[in-house]
């Protein structure tokens, strides 16, 4: 099978490289020429563990992977075309901006020469794949193509492993022919006994949003429980642990923090509720989760402001929306750092991977080469993102270079008693 992947963002590039690893001839297409040049030279445009090696292997050794800025040329002889372009929130609106998806659909419709599958891997609201079908069938007969929804569940930071060993693969089709082709495509995963969930196209589209919204709900829920724990002197970490042992609940996504961020949860939660509203369905729980998360970011910043002097120098450790990625899209850490800066504080940051991205967008923050340098002369240290390298900072050394021994551990990665022994004033989350 010859595969074409349209969009070389996190999802497109990882999908392309992993399908090449399965042994398929794969062309990744992007309209961004600079990005394609970077990829052709073997460099990954973002940080993702294992990607440099995978790219180099399939670009230079197996030659199963190639890059192009022409969808028209790449589509010749293609058996499956994946749409993996971005679906961000629309400006000032909650629903998904599908303009990139429509543009790809139009381009595909003008260039199909033989039967192929068009697969939406981008996260799109229910009904989108059917719209794509309408767009394409205006130009080409419906026998020449089929539309499939195959949502992606990978997580940045462990994306390759998630793609190679997914919890499940969801395949939404409207006929047996396309289901058979998709099952053949994912055959390498059968050997690992990966569950394949087949459904209608609409059901597959909803599975993705329902999954992300449910995970966001878990985070929102435990964060509110953390507030109660803090108010009454209980410990949310013990609460999470005891809840998580219950197999009906499970331990994942019960870690408290300053709220969820990233390129998916915030926009997907909003888009899910917004889509439902169009069908006169009130997803009130999902709406409440979104509201709770927005408030949480403000409350976290407030807690820091209330417990530090005016015009403090604040060392901010961790800027990416989670560890092991350089992605800062909708990063909660950055939102809090910017809020603190707006209130007159000086923010001295360090992040192991996300500094370049942050520097380009947030010139008001100061950037340092190491965590220790960022901590120098600070009035308080804030742990924003729980990178492993922040888990064992040398606080004996740090206590000698800070102005004031104070730490806001937004991710609860430190032991309060140990830091208090060293003379630090410790503010955890929900304890
Ligand atoms: P991204 O913004 O990082 O990348 C999208 C890419 O598509 C960009 O490189 C852009 O130049 C390219 N593009 C846009 N229009 C194009 C066109 N007409 N032709 C060719 N290329 C075009 O996006 P992403 O983070 O990879 O996400 C893609 C989709 O996958 C989104 O719907 C997202 O919600 C979903 N998703 C993302 C993740 C994640 O962890 N990032 C996980 C699962 C699902």
Coordinates of C-alpha atoms and ligand atoms in Angstrom, one line a residue:
X1 CA 0.0 0.0 0.0
X2 CA 1.2 3.5 -0.8
X3 CA 0.2 6.0 1.9
X4 CA 0.1 9.8 1.8
X5 CA -0.1 11.8 5.0
X6 CA -1.3 15.5 4.7
X7 CA 0.1 17.7 7.5
X8 CA 3.5 17.1 9.1
X9 CA 2.6 18.3 12.7
X10 CA 3.0 16.0 15.7
X11 CA 0.3 13.6 14.5
X12 CA 1.1 13.6 10.8
X13 CA 4.9 13.1 11.2
X14 CA 4.6 10.4 13.8
X15 CA 1.9 8.6 11.8
X16 CA 4.1 8.8 8.7
X17 CA 7.3 7.6 10.4
X18 CA 5.5 4.8 12.2
X19 CA 3.7 3.5 9.1
X20 CA 7.2 3.5 7.4
X21 CA 8.3 1.4 10.4
X22 CA 5.5 -1.0 9.6
X23 CA 7.0 -1.3 6.1
X24 CA 4.7 1.0 4.1
X25 CA 5.9 3.4 1.4
X26 CA 4.8 6.7 2.9
X27 CA 4.9 10.3 1.6
X28 CA 4.3 13.1 4.1
X29 CA 3.0 16.4 2.6
X30 CA 2.9 19.9 4.1
X31 CA 2.1 23.3 2.6
X32 CA 4.9 24.8 4.8
X33 CA 7.9 24.6 2.5
X34 CA 10.4 25.4 5.2
X35 CA 9.1 22.5 7.3
X36 CA 9.4 20.2 4.3
X37 CA 13.0 21.4 3.7
X38 CA 13.9 20.7 7.4
X39 CA 12.3 17.2 7.1
X40 CA 14.1 16.4 3.9
X41 CA 17.4 17.3 5.6
X42 CA 16.5 14.6 8.3
X43 CA 15.7 17.0 11.1
X44 CA 12.5 16.7 13.2
X45 CA 11.0 20.2 13.6
X46 CA 9.9 19.4 17.1
X47 CA 11.2 17.5 20.1
X48 CA 9.8 14.0 20.5
X49 CA 11.8 11.2 22.1
X50 CA 12.9 8.7 19.4
X51 CA 11.8 10.7 16.4
X52 CA 15.3 11.7 15.1
X53 CA 16.3 8.1 14.9
X54 CA 13.1 6.9 13.2
X55 CA 13.2 9.8 10.6
X56 CA 16.8 9.1 9.8
X57 CA 16.2 5.3 9.5
X58 CA 13.3 5.6 7.0
X59 CA 14.6 8.6 5.1
X60 CA 18.1 7.4 4.6
X61 CA 18.3 3.7 5.1
X62 CA 14.9 2.0 4.2
X63 CA 13.9 5.0 2.0
X64 CA 10.3 4.2 2.8
X65 CA 9.6 7.8 4.0
X66 CA 9.7 10.9 1.8
X67 CA 8.5 14.4 2.0
X68 CA 6.8 16.8 -0.4
X69 CA 5.1 20.1 -0.6
X70 CA 2.9 18.9 -3.5
X71 CA -0.2 17.0 -2.6
X72 CA -1.1 16.7 -6.3
X73 CA 2.2 14.9 -7.2
X74 CA 2.1 12.8 -4.0
X75 CA -1.4 11.5 -4.6
X76 CA -0.6 9.7 -7.8
X77 CA -1.1 6.0 -7.1
X78 CA -1.9 6.6 -3.4
X79 CA -4.1 3.9 -1.8
X80 CA -4.8 5.8 1.4
X81 CA -4.6 9.6 2.1
X82 CA -4.6 10.6 5.7
X83 CA -5.8 14.1 6.7
X84 CA -3.7 15.1 9.8
X85 CA -3.9 18.9 9.6
X86 CA -4.6 21.1 12.7
X87 CA -8.1 21.7 13.9
X88 CA -7.6 24.6 16.4
X89 CA -10.3 26.6 18.2
X90 CA -11.8 29.3 16.1
X91 CA -10.9 32.8 17.2
X92 CA -13.4 34.0 19.8
X93 CA -15.5 30.9 19.3
X94 CA -15.5 27.5 21.0
X95 CA -15.9 25.3 18.0
X96 CA -13.2 23.8 15.9
X97 CA -11.7 25.7 13.0
X98 CA -12.0 23.3 10.1
X99 CA -10.6 25.6 7.4
X100 CA -7.4 23.4 7.0
X101 CA -9.5 20.3 6.6
X102 CA -11.8 21.8 4.0
X103 CA -8.8 23.1 2.0
X104 CA -7.3 19.6 2.0
X105 CA -10.6 18.0 1.0
X106 CA -10.9 20.4 -2.0
X107 CA -7.4 19.8 -3.1
X108 CA -7.9 16.0 -2.9
X109 CA -11.1 16.3 -4.9
X110 CA -9.2 18.0 -7.7
X111 CA -6.5 15.4 -7.9
X112 CA -8.0 11.9 -7.4
X113 CA -7.1 9.7 -10.4
X114 CA -7.9 6.3 -9.0
X115 CA -9.8 4.6 -6.1
X116 CA -8.4 5.5 -2.7
X117 CA -9.4 5.9 0.9
X118 CA -9.6 9.3 2.5
X119 CA -9.0 9.0 6.2
X120 CA -9.5 11.7 8.8
X121 CA -7.0 11.4 11.6
X122 CA -7.3 15.0 12.7
X123 CA -9.7 15.4 15.6
X124 CA -12.9 16.6 13.9
X125 CA -16.5 17.2 15.1
X126 CA -19.1 14.7 14.3
X127 CA -20.4 15.1 10.8
X128 CA -17.1 16.5 9.4
X129 CA -16.1 13.3 7.5
X130 CA -19.5 13.3 5.8
X131 CA -19.0 16.9 4.8
X132 CA -15.6 15.9 3.3
X133 CA -17.4 13.2 1.4
X134 CA -19.8 15.8 0.0
X135 CA -17.0 18.2 -1.0
X136 CA -15.1 15.4 -2.8
X137 CA -18.2 13.9 -4.5
X138 CA -19.0 17.3 -6.1
X139 CA -15.9 16.6 -8.3
X140 CA -15.6 12.9 -8.4
X141 CA -17.9 9.9 -8.4
X142 CA -18.5 8.2 -5.0
X143 CA -17.2 4.9 -6.4
X144 CA -13.7 6.4 -6.7
X145 CA -13.2 7.0 -3.0
X146 CA -14.4 6.1 0.5
X147 CA -14.2 8.1 3.6
X148 CA -13.0 6.7 7.0
X149 CA -12.6 8.2 10.4
X150 CA -9.5 6.9 12.3
X151 CA -9.0 9.2 15.2
X152 CA -5.5 9.4 16.8
X153 CA -4.9 8.9 20.5
X154 CA -1.1 9.3 20.8
X155 CA 0.3 11.5 23.5
X156 CA 3.2 13.9 22.9
X157 CA 6.3 12.7 24.8
X158 CA 5.5 9.0 24.3
X159 CA 4.0 9.3 20.8
X160 CA 6.0 6.6 19.0
X161 CA 5.2 4.0 21.6
X162 CA 1.6 5.1 21.7
X163 CA 1.3 4.7 18.0
X164 CA 3.1 1.3 18.0
X165 CA 1.3 -0.1 21.0
X166 CA -2.0 1.7 21.2
X167 CA -4.7 0.8 23.7
X168 CA -7.0 0.5 20.8
X169 CA -7.4 1.5 17.1
X170 CA -10.8 3.0 16.2
X171 CA -11.9 2.6 12.6
X172 CA -15.1 4.3 11.5
X173 CA -16.4 3.4 8.1
X174 CA -19.6 3.3 6.1
X175 CA -18.9 0.1 4.2
X176 CA -17.1 -3.3 4.5
X177 CA -14.6 -2.6 1.7
X178 CA -13.0 0.3 3.5
X179 CA -13.1 -1.5 6.8
X180 CA -11.2 -4.4 5.2
X181 CA -8.5 -2.1 3.8
X182 CA -8.1 -0.3 7.2
X183 CA -7.8 -3.6 9.0
X184 CA -5.2 -4.7 6.5
X185 CA -3.3 -1.5 7.1
X186 CA -3.2 -2.1 10.9
X187 CA -2.4 -5.8 10.5
X188 CA 1.0 -5.3 12.1
X189 CA -0.8 -4.4 15.3
X190 CA -2.9 -7.6 15.3
X191 CA 0.2 -9.5 16.3
X192 CA 0.3 -7.4 19.4
X193 CA -3.4 -8.2 19.9
X194 CA -4.4 -4.5 19.8
X195 CA -8.2 -4.2 20.1
X196 CA -9.6 -2.8 16.9
X197 CA -12.9 -1.0 17.4
X198 CA -15.0 -0.7 14.2
X199 CA -17.9 1.6 14.1
X200 CA -19.8 4.1 11.9
X201 CA -17.9 7.2 10.9
X202 CA -20.0 9.4 13.2
X203 CA -19.4 7.1 16.2
X204 CA -15.6 7.2 15.6
X205 CA -15.7 11.0 15.5
X206 CA -17.5 11.1 18.8
X207 CA -15.2 8.4 20.5
X208 CA -12.3 10.8 20.2
X209 CA -14.0 13.8 21.7
X210 CA -15.7 11.8 24.4
X211 CA -12.3 10.2 25.4
X212 CA -10.5 13.5 25.6
X213 CA -13.4 15.2 27.5
X214 CA -13.6 12.3 29.9
X215 CA -9.8 12.5 30.7
X216 CA -10.2 16.3 31.1
X217 CA -13.1 15.6 33.5
X218 CA -10.9 13.3 35.6
X219 CA -8.3 16.1 35.9
X220 CA -10.9 18.8 36.7
X221 CA -12.5 16.6 39.3
X222 CA -9.4 15.8 41.2
X223 CA -8.2 19.4 41.0
X224 CA -11.5 20.6 42.7
X225 CA -11.0 17.8 45.3
X226 CA -7.5 19.3 45.9
X227 CA -9.1 22.6 46.7
X228 CA -11.2 21.0 49.4
X229 CA -8.2 19.1 50.8
X230 CA -6.3 22.3 51.0
X231 CA -9.2 24.1 52.8
X232 CA -9.5 21.4 55.5
X233 CA -5.9 20.2 55.8
X234 CA -6.3 16.8 54.0
X235 CA -3.9 15.4 51.5
X236 CA -5.1 15.0 47.9
X237 CA -2.2 12.7 47.0
X238 CA -3.5 10.1 49.5
X239 CA -7.0 10.7 48.2
X240 CA -5.9 10.1 44.6
X241 CA -3.9 7.0 45.5
X242 CA -6.8 5.4 47.4
X243 CA -9.3 6.3 44.7
X244 CA -7.0 5.0 42.0
X245 CA -6.6 1.6 43.6
X246 CA -10.3 1.1 43.0
X247 CA -10.3 -0.7 39.6
X248 CA -13.5 1.0 38.6
X249 CA -11.7 4.4 38.8
X250 CA -8.1 3.6 37.9
X251 CA -5.0 5.7 38.9
X252 CA -4.4 7.6 35.7
X253 CA -5.2 11.3 35.3
X254 CA -5.7 11.7 39.0
X255 CA -2.6 13.8 39.5
X256 CA -3.4 17.3 40.7
X257 CA -1.9 20.4 39.1
X258 CA -2.6 23.9 37.8
X259 CA -5.1 22.7 35.2
X260 CA -4.9 20.9 31.9
X261 CA -3.4 22.5 28.9
X262 CA -1.8 21.5 25.6
X263 CA -2.8 21.3 22.0
X264 CA -5.7 19.0 22.5
X265 CA -7.7 19.0 25.8
X266 CA -8.6 22.7 26.0
X267 CA -9.8 22.9 22.4
X268 CA -11.4 19.5 22.2
X269 CA -13.4 20.0 25.4
X270 CA -14.8 23.3 24.1
X271 CA -15.4 21.9 20.6
X272 CA -17.3 18.8 22.0
X273 CA -19.7 21.0 24.0
X274 CA -20.1 23.4 21.1
X275 CA -20.9 20.6 18.6
X276 CA -23.5 19.2 21.0
X277 CA -25.1 22.6 21.4
X278 CA -25.7 22.7 17.6
X279 CA -27.7 19.5 18.1
X280 CA -29.6 21.1 21.1
X281 CA -27.8 18.8 23.5
X282 CA -26.4 20.4 26.6
X283 CA -23.1 18.7 27.7
X284 CA -23.3 20.4 31.0
X285 CA -20.6 18.3 32.7
X286 CA -18.2 19.1 29.8
X287 CA -19.0 22.8 30.0
X288 CA -18.4 22.7 33.8
X289 CA -15.0 21.1 33.3
X290 CA -14.0 23.8 30.9
X291 CA -15.1 26.6 33.3
X292 CA -13.4 24.9 36.2
X293 CA -10.1 24.6 34.4
X294 CA -10.1 28.3 33.4
X295 CA -10.7 29.3 37.0
X296 CA -8.0 27.0 38.2
X297 CA -5.3 28.7 36.2
X298 CA -6.4 32.1 37.7
X299 CA -6.6 30.7 41.2
X300 CA -3.1 29.1 41.0
X301 CA -1.7 32.5 39.9
X302 CA -3.6 34.2 42.7
X303 CA -2.2 31.8 45.3
X304 CA 1.3 32.7 44.3
X305 CA 0.6 36.4 44.2
X306 CA -1.0 36.3 47.7
X307 CA 2.0 34.5 49.2
X308 CA 4.8 36.5 47.7
X309 CA 5.7 40.2 48.0
X310 CA 4.9 42.7 45.2
X311 CA 7.4 42.8 42.3
X312 CA 9.0 39.5 43.3
X313 CA 11.6 37.8 41.2
X314 CA 10.1 34.4 40.4
X315 CA 12.0 31.4 39.1
X316 CA 9.7 29.5 36.8
X317 CA 10.8 25.9 36.1
X318 CA 9.0 24.1 33.2
X319 CA 7.2 25.8 30.3
X320 CA 6.0 23.0 28.0
X321 CA 2.4 21.9 28.6
X322 CA 3.8 18.6 29.9
X323 CA 7.2 16.9 30.3
X324 CA 9.0 15.3 27.3
X325 CA 7.8 17.7 24.7
X326 CA 8.7 21.2 23.5
X327 CA 5.0 22.0 22.7
X328 CA 3.8 25.1 24.5
X329 CA 0.4 25.3 22.8
X330 CA -2.1 26.3 25.6
X331 CA 0.5 25.5 28.2
X332 CA -0.8 26.2 31.7
X333 CA 2.7 26.9 32.9
X334 CA 3.1 29.7 30.4
X335 CA -0.3 31.1 31.1
X336 CA 0.5 31.3 34.8
X337 CA 4.0 32.8 34.1
X338 CA 2.4 35.5 31.9
X339 CA -0.3 36.3 34.5
X340 CA 2.4 36.7 37.2
X341 CA 4.5 38.9 34.9
X342 CA 1.4 41.1 34.2
X343 CA 1.1 41.6 38.0
X344 CA 4.5 43.2 38.0
X345 CA 6.7 40.2 38.9
X346 CA 10.0 39.4 37.1
X347 CA 9.8 35.8 35.7
X348 CA 13.1 34.0 35.2
X349 CA 12.4 30.7 33.3
X350 CA 14.0 27.5 32.4
X351 CA 12.7 24.5 30.5
X352 CA 14.8 21.5 29.2
X353 CA 13.2 21.7 25.6
X354 CA 10.6 24.4 25.2
X355 CA 12.8 27.5 25.6
X356 CA 13.1 28.2 21.8
X357 CA 9.4 28.0 21.3
X358 CA 8.7 30.2 24.4
X359 CA 11.3 32.8 23.5
X360 CA 9.7 33.4 20.1
X361 CA 6.3 34.1 21.6
X362 CA 6.8 35.4 25.1
X363 CA 9.4 38.1 25.0
X364 CA 8.3 39.5 28.4
X365 CA 9.8 36.4 30.2
X366 CA 13.5 36.0 31.0
X367 CA 15.2 32.8 29.9
X368 CA 18.2 31.0 31.5
X369 CA 20.3 28.1 30.5
X370 CA 19.9 26.0 33.6
X371 CA 17.4 25.6 36.4
X372 CA 20.0 26.7 38.9
X373 CA 20.7 29.9 37.0
X374 CA 16.9 30.7 36.8
X375 CA 16.7 30.3 40.6
X376 CA 19.5 32.8 41.3
X377 CA 18.3 35.7 43.5
X378 CA 14.7 34.6 43.3
X379 CA 12.1 35.3 45.9
X380 CA 10.3 32.1 45.1
X381 CA 10.6 29.0 42.9
X382 CA 7.6 27.7 41.0
X383 CA 7.6 24.2 39.5
X384 CA 5.3 24.5 36.5
X385 CA 5.9 21.3 34.5
X386 CA 7.1 18.1 36.2
X387 CA 10.2 17.3 34.0
X388 CA 12.2 14.5 35.5
X389 CA 15.2 16.7 35.9
X390 CA 13.3 19.0 38.3
X391 CA 12.6 16.0 40.6
X392 CA 16.0 16.0 42.2
X393 CA 17.2 19.6 42.3
X394 CA 20.0 20.3 44.7
X395 CA 18.1 22.4 47.3
X396 CA 21.1 22.7 49.5
X397 CA 22.9 24.6 46.8
X398 CA 19.7 26.4 45.7
X399 CA 19.1 27.6 49.3
X400 CA 22.5 29.5 49.1
X401 CA 21.6 31.4 45.9
X402 CA 18.0 32.4 46.4
X403 CA 16.8 35.6 48.0
X404 CA 14.0 33.9 49.9
X405 CA 13.5 30.2 50.5
X406 CA 10.0 29.6 49.1
X407 CA 8.7 27.0 46.7
X408 CA 5.3 26.6 44.9
X409 CA 5.2 23.0 43.8
X410 CA 2.3 23.1 41.4
X411 CA 2.7 19.4 40.5
X412 CA 3.5 18.0 44.0
X413 CA 6.8 16.5 43.0
X414 CA 8.5 17.3 46.3
X415 CA 8.3 16.0 49.8
X416 CA 7.1 18.9 52.0
X417 CA 8.9 17.8 55.2
X418 CA 12.3 17.5 53.5
X419 CA 12.1 21.0 52.0
X420 CA 10.8 22.4 55.3
X421 CA 13.8 20.8 57.0
X422 CA 16.0 22.9 54.7
X423 CA 14.2 26.0 55.7
X424 CA 11.9 26.3 52.7
X425 CA 8.4 27.6 52.9
X426 CA 6.6 25.0 50.9
X427 CA 3.3 25.4 49.0
X428 CA 2.0 22.2 47.5
X429 CA -1.2 21.6 45.7
X430 CA -4.1 20.1 47.7
X431 CA -2.2 19.3 50.8
Ligands
LIG1 P1 0.0 20.7 14.0 O1 -0.7 22.1 14.0 O2 1.2 20.5 14.8 O3 0.3 20.3 12.5 C1 -0.5 20.5 11.4 C2 0.3 20.6 10.1 O4 -0.6 20.6 9.0 C3 1.1 21.9 10.0 O5 2.5 21.5 9.7 C4 0.5 22.6 8.8 O6 1.5 23.3 8.0 C5 -0.1 21.5 8.0 N1 -1.1 21.9 7.1 C6 -2.2 22.7 7.3 N2 -2.9 22.9 6.2 C7 -2.3 22.1 5.2 C8 -2.6 21.8 3.9 N3 -3.7 22.3 3.2 N4 -1.8 21.0 3.2 C9 -0.7 20.4 3.8 N5 -0.4 20.6 5.1 C10 -1.2 21.5 5.8 O7 -1.2 19.7 14.4 P2 -1.1 18.4 15.3 O8 -0.8 18.7 16.7 O9 -0.3 17.4 14.6 O10 -2.6 17.9 15.3 C11 -3.2 17.5 14.1 C12 -4.6 17.0 14.4 O11 -4.5 15.8 15.2 C13 -5.5 17.9 15.2 O12 -6.8 17.8 14.8 C14 -5.3 17.5 16.6 O13 -6.4 17.8 17.5 C15 -5.2 16.0 16.4 N6 -4.4 15.3 17.5 C16 -3.3 15.8 18.0 C17 -2.6 15.2 19.0 C18 -1.3 15.8 19.6 O14 -0.8 15.3 20.6 N7 -0.8 16.9 19.0 C19 -3.0 13.9 19.4 C20 -4.1 13.3 18.8 C21 -4.8 14.0 17.9

